[in-house]
């Protein structure tokens, strides 16, 4: 079967790498992909948010299944577009429809859903332009720091954590006045939770689910989790504190009620759910839902899946996921992200990448690369993700770092302390 993966980052390269290993997959197409995906599949120049372009690619290449990497096409309804199209309606889209993708697309919806189903999450209230005075009153009932979130998708920039009450009020006003465009028409204000974060993933066909490996993501640009937020500078899987006892709480208090809640509300969810969790003194709380896999978490968790991931995906499409087998490698995988100097601020693109043929006993996923004049060059802030296995976390880190040191491009930067807090 020919399949199409939408997206262009390290997550999509990791999906393409894994799915290309399946006997059931004949050709992997990636739209638009990057220089890494071009080496294992066929890149199609398309914009995943332009559904007509996706349709054209599907028909031209006899695609029989579409797997959506990033959130934007899900939130704007690519799944619904396929279902409502006479020609495409029998081609499964792996990723939730618009209604189910509200778990990520609307923080107000997600918080209300969590509250309705008594799933542990920070205390919150939502406000719009008409209730801005009440927002100030609510802020005063909370202790600093204040957590302020734009309701809609804001390219990872819509969450602010502010220490001063006056600054918090100003930020709420700025969001409601359009700082993040329509994403800030509603604002969620919530209690700050103190703890250590982790990312938990499932794949579901709407009735049953499989728990995928969990991971810890390193979001800050600087060592010791300092400086600006990024898309993620590294990842580790498994997460040592996510032991059997903790994961039992995650299943019972968070995953099971989420699946049950979706079904009770008549929302058919088919795809991946990413639970952004925080461990507060041994108890898990939901920080956010995402309607997709994480990046760079995918680059650490996908190499730990031993079974055929395509079989699971087929189970989602056919609604028989419960009958499928999932086997996880108990070794650690650590991922080091190599970034362009200056990222997440201004950075230059088009730098030639050297040493890609050198790494051993690891896999280098491309995050922001492209071909230019027969050379592989940088084309994004996050450029390469170096994922390596090890019997211990340390062994995996030594291998990731040794391999990272073989790669180079002008102004390359990476964090030297991934895993430091574990
Ligand atoms: P989100 O986009 O919802 O994942 O939020 C971005 C980041 O803000 C999270 O990864 C957390 O580090 C932080 N954050 C969000 N909500 C809270 C909260 N209620 N308490 C503490 N930190 C939070
Ligand atoms: N690494 C966090 C995310 O994918 O949203």
Coordinates of C-alpha atoms and ligand atoms in Angstrom, one line a residue:
X1 CA 0.0 0.0 0.0
X2 CA 1.1 3.6 -0.7
X3 CA 0.9 5.9 2.2
X4 CA 1.3 9.7 2.6
X5 CA 2.8 11.3 5.7
X6 CA 2.0 15.0 6.0
X7 CA 4.7 17.3 7.6
X8 CA 8.3 18.1 7.2
X9 CA 10.1 17.7 10.6
X10 CA 11.9 15.1 12.6
X11 CA 8.7 13.6 13.7
X12 CA 7.7 12.9 10.1
X13 CA 11.1 11.6 9.3
X14 CA 10.9 9.2 12.3
X15 CA 7.4 8.1 11.1
X16 CA 8.6 7.6 7.5
X17 CA 11.7 5.7 8.7
X18 CA 9.5 3.3 10.8
X19 CA 6.7 2.8 8.3
X20 CA 9.1 2.2 5.4
X21 CA 10.2 -0.9 7.4
X22 CA 6.7 -2.5 7.2
X23 CA 6.2 -5.3 4.7
X24 CA 2.8 -4.0 4.1
X25 CA 3.9 -0.6 2.9
X26 CA 5.1 -0.4 -0.7
X27 CA 5.9 3.3 -1.0
X28 CA 6.1 6.1 1.6
X29 CA 5.3 9.6 0.3
X30 CA 6.0 12.6 2.4
X31 CA 4.4 16.0 1.9
X32 CA 6.4 18.1 1.8
X33 CA 9.2 16.2 3.7
X34 CA 12.8 17.1 3.9
X35 CA 16.2 15.9 2.8
X36 CA 16.1 13.0 5.2
X37 CA 12.7 11.7 4.1
X38 CA 13.8 12.0 0.5
X39 CA 16.3 9.3 1.2
X40 CA 13.7 6.7 2.3
X41 CA 10.6 7.8 0.4
X42 CA 9.3 10.2 -2.1
X43 CA 8.8 13.9 -1.2
X44 CA 5.8 15.7 -2.7
X45 CA 6.0 19.5 -2.6
X46 CA 2.6 20.3 -1.0
X47 CA 1.3 22.4 1.9
X48 CA -0.5 20.1 4.4
X49 CA -2.9 22.9 5.2
X50 CA -4.0 23.2 1.6
X51 CA -6.4 20.2 1.3
X52 CA -6.9 20.5 -2.4
X53 CA -3.1 20.0 -2.9
X54 CA -3.2 17.0 -0.6
X55 CA -6.1 15.6 -2.6
X56 CA -4.2 16.0 -5.8
X57 CA -1.2 14.2 -4.4
X58 CA -3.3 11.4 -3.0
X59 CA -5.0 10.7 -6.4
X60 CA -1.8 11.1 -8.5
X61 CA 0.1 8.6 -6.3
X62 CA -2.6 6.1 -5.5
X63 CA -2.3 6.8 -1.8
X64 CA -4.4 4.5 0.3
X65 CA -3.8 6.0 3.8
X66 CA -2.8 9.5 5.1
X67 CA -1.0 10.0 8.4
X68 CA -1.0 13.6 9.7
X69 CA 2.1 14.7 11.6
X70 CA 1.4 18.3 12.7
X71 CA -1.7 19.7 14.4
X72 CA -2.7 22.6 12.1
X73 CA -4.3 20.4 9.3
X74 CA -6.1 18.4 12.0
X75 CA -7.5 21.4 13.8
X76 CA -8.7 22.9 10.5
X77 CA -10.4 19.7 9.5
X78 CA -8.4 17.6 7.0
X79 CA -10.0 14.4 8.4
X80 CA -13.5 15.9 7.7
X81 CA -12.4 17.1 4.3
X82 CA -11.6 13.4 3.3
X83 CA -14.9 12.1 4.8
X84 CA -16.9 14.7 3.0
X85 CA -15.2 14.1 -0.4
X86 CA -16.9 11.6 -2.7
X87 CA -13.6 10.3 -4.0
X88 CA -11.5 10.4 -0.8
X89 CA -14.1 9.2 1.7
X90 CA -12.7 5.7 1.8
X91 CA -9.1 6.7 2.3
X92 CA -8.4 6.7 6.1
X93 CA -6.8 9.7 7.7
X94 CA -4.8 8.9 10.8
X95 CA -5.5 11.9 13.1
X96 CA -8.7 13.1 14.7
X97 CA -11.5 15.0 12.9
X98 CA -12.1 18.7 13.6
X99 CA -14.4 18.1 16.6
X100 CA -12.0 15.7 18.3
X101 CA -8.9 17.9 17.5
X102 CA -10.5 20.6 19.7
X103 CA -8.6 18.8 22.5
X104 CA -5.6 20.6 21.1
X105 CA -7.2 23.4 19.1
X106 CA -9.1 25.0 21.9
X107 CA -7.6 25.2 25.4
X108 CA -11.0 26.3 26.7
X109 CA -12.6 23.1 25.2
X110 CA -9.8 20.9 26.6
X111 CA -10.1 22.4 30.1
X112 CA -13.9 22.1 30.2
X113 CA -13.5 18.5 28.9
X114 CA -11.0 17.7 31.7
X115 CA -13.3 19.2 34.3
X116 CA -16.4 17.5 33.0
X117 CA -14.6 14.1 33.3
X118 CA -12.9 14.8 36.6
X119 CA -9.5 14.4 35.1
X120 CA -6.8 16.1 37.3
X121 CA -5.7 19.4 35.8
X122 CA -4.9 22.9 37.1
X123 CA -7.8 25.0 38.4
X124 CA -8.9 27.5 35.7
X125 CA -11.3 29.9 34.3
X126 CA -11.8 31.2 30.7
X127 CA -12.6 34.8 29.7
X128 CA -13.4 36.8 26.6
X129 CA -13.6 40.6 25.9
X130 CA -17.0 40.8 27.7
X131 CA -15.6 39.3 30.9
X132 CA -12.2 41.1 31.1
X133 CA -13.1 42.6 34.6
X134 CA -13.8 39.1 36.0
X135 CA -10.4 38.0 34.7
X136 CA -8.7 40.6 37.0
X137 CA -10.8 39.4 39.9
X138 CA -9.9 35.7 39.2
X139 CA -6.2 36.6 38.9
X140 CA -6.3 38.1 42.4
X141 CA -7.6 34.8 43.8
X142 CA -4.4 33.0 42.5
X143 CA -0.9 32.9 43.8
X144 CA 1.9 33.9 41.4
X145 CA 3.2 32.9 39.0
X146 CA 0.2 33.4 36.7
X147 CA -0.4 31.0 33.8
X148 CA -2.2 32.7 30.8
X149 CA -3.0 30.8 27.7
X150 CA -4.5 31.9 24.3
X151 CA -7.4 29.5 23.6
X152 CA -6.4 28.7 20.0
X153 CA -3.3 27.5 18.2
X154 CA -0.5 30.2 18.5
X155 CA 2.5 28.3 17.1
X156 CA 3.7 27.3 20.6
X157 CA 3.8 30.9 21.7
X158 CA 0.4 31.2 23.3
X159 CA 1.3 30.3 26.9
X160 CA 2.7 32.9 29.2
X161 CA 3.9 32.5 32.7
X162 CA 4.1 35.8 34.5
X163 CA 5.2 36.7 38.0
X164 CA 3.7 40.1 38.5
X165 CA -0.1 40.6 38.8
X166 CA -0.1 43.9 36.9
X167 CA 1.9 42.2 34.0
X168 CA -0.6 39.3 34.1
X169 CA -3.5 41.7 33.7
X170 CA -1.7 43.5 30.9
X171 CA -1.0 40.2 29.1
X172 CA -4.7 39.1 29.4
X173 CA -5.7 42.5 27.9
X174 CA -3.1 42.2 25.1
X175 CA -4.3 38.7 24.2
X176 CA -7.9 39.7 24.1
X177 CA -6.9 42.8 22.0
X178 CA -5.5 40.4 19.3
X179 CA -1.8 39.9 20.2
X180 CA -2.2 36.3 18.9
X181 CA -4.9 37.1 16.4
X182 CA -8.1 35.0 16.7
X183 CA -6.3 32.4 18.9
X184 CA -6.7 34.9 21.7
X185 CA -10.4 35.7 21.4
X186 CA -10.7 33.6 24.5
X187 CA -8.1 33.4 27.3
X188 CA -7.6 30.6 29.8
X189 CA -6.1 31.6 33.2
X190 CA -5.0 28.8 35.4
X191 CA -3.3 27.8 38.6
X192 CA 0.5 27.3 38.3
X193 CA 1.5 23.7 39.0
X194 CA 5.0 22.9 40.2
X195 CA 6.6 19.6 39.2
X196 CA 8.4 17.8 36.5
X197 CA 6.8 17.3 33.1
X198 CA 6.6 14.3 30.8
X199 CA 4.9 13.4 27.6
X200 CA 2.7 10.4 27.4
X201 CA 1.3 9.0 24.1
X202 CA -1.4 6.7 23.0
X203 CA -2.7 5.5 19.7
X204 CA -6.5 4.9 19.6
X205 CA -9.2 3.7 17.2
X206 CA -11.8 5.5 19.3
X207 CA -12.7 2.5 21.5
X208 CA -9.5 0.9 22.6
X209 CA -6.0 2.2 22.8
X210 CA -2.3 1.2 23.1
X211 CA 0.1 3.0 25.4
X212 CA 3.2 4.0 23.5
X213 CA 6.5 4.8 25.2
X214 CA 6.6 8.0 27.2
X215 CA 9.3 10.6 26.9
X216 CA 10.7 13.7 28.5
X217 CA 11.2 16.7 26.3
X218 CA 13.7 19.6 26.9
X219 CA 12.0 22.7 25.8
X220 CA 14.4 25.5 26.8
X221 CA 17.3 26.6 24.6
X222 CA 19.8 26.7 27.4
X223 CA 21.5 24.3 29.7
X224 CA 19.8 23.7 33.0
X225 CA 16.4 24.5 31.4
X226 CA 17.2 28.2 31.0
X227 CA 16.4 30.8 28.3
X228 CA 13.7 30.9 25.7
X229 CA 11.3 28.2 24.8
X230 CA 11.9 26.1 21.7
X231 CA 10.1 23.4 19.9
X232 CA 12.3 21.0 21.9
X233 CA 16.0 20.5 22.2
X234 CA 16.2 16.8 23.1
X235 CA 14.2 13.9 24.5
X236 CA 14.7 10.8 26.6
X237 CA 12.6 7.7 26.7
X238 CA 11.8 5.9 29.0
X239 CA 11.4 8.5 31.8
X240 CA 12.8 6.9 35.0
X241 CA 10.2 8.5 37.3
X242 CA 7.4 7.2 35.2
X243 CA 7.5 3.9 37.0
X244 CA 4.8 1.3 37.1
X245 CA 3.0 2.9 40.0
X246 CA 3.0 6.4 38.4
X247 CA 1.9 5.0 35.0
X248 CA -0.9 3.1 36.7
X249 CA -2.2 6.5 38.0
X250 CA -1.8 8.0 34.5
X251 CA -3.9 5.2 33.0
X252 CA -6.6 5.2 35.6
X253 CA -6.9 8.9 36.3
X254 CA -6.1 10.3 32.9
X255 CA -6.1 8.0 29.8
X256 CA -9.1 5.8 30.6
X257 CA -11.4 8.7 31.6
X258 CA -10.2 10.6 28.4
X259 CA -11.2 7.7 26.1
X260 CA -14.4 7.1 28.0
X261 CA -15.2 10.8 28.0
X262 CA -14.7 11.1 24.3
X263 CA -16.9 8.2 23.6
X264 CA -19.7 9.5 26.0
X265 CA -19.6 12.8 24.2
X266 CA -20.0 11.0 20.8
X267 CA -16.6 12.2 19.7
X268 CA -14.9 9.6 17.5
X269 CA -11.1 10.0 18.0
X270 CA -8.8 8.1 15.6
X271 CA -5.2 8.8 15.9
X272 CA -2.5 9.7 18.4
X273 CA -3.2 11.5 21.7
X274 CA -0.3 13.3 23.3
X275 CA -0.9 13.9 27.0
X276 CA 1.4 16.8 28.3
X277 CA 1.5 15.8 32.0
X278 CA 3.2 17.2 35.1
X279 CA 4.1 15.1 38.1
X280 CA 3.2 17.0 41.2
X281 CA 4.5 15.1 44.2
X282 CA 3.9 11.7 42.6
X283 CA 0.4 12.6 41.1
X284 CA -0.1 13.2 37.4
X285 CA -2.0 16.3 36.2
X286 CA -2.8 17.2 32.6
X287 CA -1.1 20.4 31.4
X288 CA -2.4 20.0 27.8
X289 CA -3.7 17.6 25.2
X290 CA -2.2 17.5 21.7
X291 CA -3.9 15.8 18.8
X292 CA -0.6 14.3 17.4
X293 CA 2.7 13.0 18.3
X294 CA 5.4 15.2 19.9
X295 CA 8.5 16.5 18.3
X296 CA 11.3 15.7 19.4
X297 CA 9.6 13.0 21.5
X298 CA 8.8 11.0 18.3
X299 CA 12.4 10.7 17.5
X300 CA 13.0 9.0 20.9
X301 CA 9.8 6.9 21.2
X302 CA 9.4 5.6 17.6
X303 CA 12.9 3.9 17.7
X304 CA 11.6 2.0 20.8
X305 CA 8.6 0.5 19.0
X306 CA 9.6 -3.1 18.0
X307 CA 6.4 -4.1 16.4
X308 CA 5.2 -3.0 13.0
X309 CA 3.8 0.5 13.5
X310 CA 1.8 0.2 10.3
X311 CA -0.2 -2.7 11.8
X312 CA -1.2 -0.5 14.6
X313 CA -2.1 2.3 12.3
X314 CA -4.1 -0.1 10.2
X315 CA -5.9 -1.1 13.4
X316 CA -6.9 2.5 13.9
X317 CA -8.3 2.7 10.4
X318 CA -10.2 -0.5 10.6
X319 CA -11.3 -0.1 14.2
X320 CA -9.7 -3.3 15.4
X321 CA -6.7 -1.9 17.3
X322 CA -7.4 -4.2 20.3
X323 CA -6.4 -7.2 18.2
X324 CA -3.0 -5.7 17.3
X325 CA 0.3 -6.4 19.1
X326 CA 2.6 -3.7 20.5
X327 CA 6.1 -4.7 21.6
X328 CA 8.4 -2.1 23.1
X329 CA 12.2 -2.2 23.3
X330 CA 13.2 -1.8 26.9
X331 CA 16.4 0.0 26.0
X332 CA 16.7 3.8 26.4
X333 CA 16.7 6.1 23.4
X334 CA 18.1 9.6 23.8
X335 CA 17.7 12.3 21.2
X336 CA 19.9 15.4 20.9
X337 CA 18.6 18.2 18.7
X338 CA 21.2 20.1 16.6
X339 CA 20.0 23.6 16.0
X340 CA 21.0 26.6 14.0
X341 CA 22.9 29.3 15.9
X342 CA 20.5 32.0 17.1
X343 CA 17.4 29.7 17.2
X344 CA 14.7 30.3 18.6
X345 CA 15.5 33.9 17.7
X346 CA 16.8 34.9 14.3
X347 CA 19.0 32.3 12.5
X348 CA 20.4 31.8 9.0
X349 CA 19.5 29.0 6.7
X350 CA 21.2 27.3 3.8
X351 CA 24.4 26.1 5.7
X352 CA 25.9 23.0 4.3
X353 CA 25.8 20.0 6.6
X354 CA 28.9 17.8 6.9
X355 CA 29.5 14.4 8.3
X356 CA 26.0 12.8 7.7
X357 CA 27.7 9.6 6.5
X358 CA 29.7 9.2 9.8
X359 CA 27.3 8.3 12.6
X360 CA 27.1 4.7 13.7
X361 CA 24.7 2.8 16.0
X362 CA 22.2 5.6 15.9
X363 CA 19.7 7.2 13.6
X364 CA 19.9 10.8 12.5
X365 CA 16.4 12.2 11.8
X366 CA 16.2 15.4 9.7
X367 CA 14.2 18.2 11.2
X368 CA 15.0 21.2 9.1
X369 CA 17.0 20.2 6.0
X370 CA 16.7 20.4 2.2
X371 CA 18.7 19.5 -0.9
X372 CA 20.3 22.4 -2.7
X373 CA 22.8 22.0 -5.6
X374 CA 23.2 18.3 -4.6
X375 CA 24.1 19.3 -1.1
X376 CA 22.2 18.8 2.1
X377 CA 21.7 22.2 3.8
X378 CA 20.0 23.6 6.8
X379 CA 16.5 25.0 6.3
X380 CA 15.1 25.5 9.8
X381 CA 15.9 26.3 13.4
X382 CA 16.0 22.7 14.5
X383 CA 18.1 20.9 11.9
X384 CA 19.0 17.3 12.9
X385 CA 17.9 14.9 15.8
X386 CA 20.5 12.4 16.8
X387 CA 18.8 9.4 18.4
X388 CA 20.8 6.5 19.9
X389 CA 20.0 3.4 22.0
X390 CA 21.6 2.3 25.2
X391 CA 21.0 -0.3 28.0
X392 CA 21.1 2.7 30.4
X393 CA 20.2 6.3 29.8
X394 CA 23.9 7.2 30.2
X395 CA 25.0 4.7 27.6
X396 CA 22.4 6.1 25.1
X397 CA 23.5 9.7 25.9
X398 CA 27.2 8.8 25.3
X399 CA 26.3 7.4 21.9
X400 CA 24.0 10.3 21.0
X401 CA 26.7 12.9 21.9
X402 CA 29.5 11.0 20.2
X403 CA 27.5 10.8 17.0
X404 CA 26.4 14.5 17.3
X405 CA 30.1 15.5 17.5
X406 CA 30.6 13.9 14.0
X407 CA 28.1 16.2 12.4
X408 CA 28.6 19.9 11.7
X409 CA 27.4 23.0 10.0
X410 CA 28.3 26.7 10.6
X411 CA 27.0 28.0 13.9
X412 CA 25.6 24.6 15.0
X413 CA 24.3 24.6 18.6
X414 CA 23.1 21.8 20.9
X415 CA 22.4 21.4 24.6
X416 CA 25.1 19.5 26.4
X417 CA 22.9 18.5 29.3
X418 CA 20.0 16.4 27.9
X419 CA 18.8 14.0 30.7
X420 CA 20.6 16.1 33.4
X421 CA 17.6 16.2 35.7
X422 CA 16.8 12.5 35.6
Ligands
LIG1 P1 1.3 24.3 26.8 O1 1.5 24.9 25.5 O2 0.0 24.2 27.3 O3 2.1 22.9 26.8 O4 2.2 25.1 27.8 C1 3.6 25.4 27.5 C2 4.3 25.1 28.8 O5 3.9 26.0 29.8 C3 4.2 23.8 29.4 O6 5.0 22.8 28.8 C4 4.5 24.0 30.8 O7 5.9 24.1 31.0 C5 4.0 25.4 31.1 N1 2.7 25.3 31.7 C6 1.5 25.3 31.1 N2 0.5 25.3 32.0 C7 1.1 25.3 33.2 C8 0.6 25.2 34.6 N3 -0.7 25.2 34.8 N4 1.5 25.2 35.6 C9 2.8 25.2 35.3 N5 3.3 25.3 34.1 C10 2.5 25.3 33.0
LIG2 N1 7.7 18.6 22.1 C1 6.5 19.2 22.3 C2 5.5 19.2 21.2 O1 5.7 18.5 20.2 O2 4.5 19.9 21.3

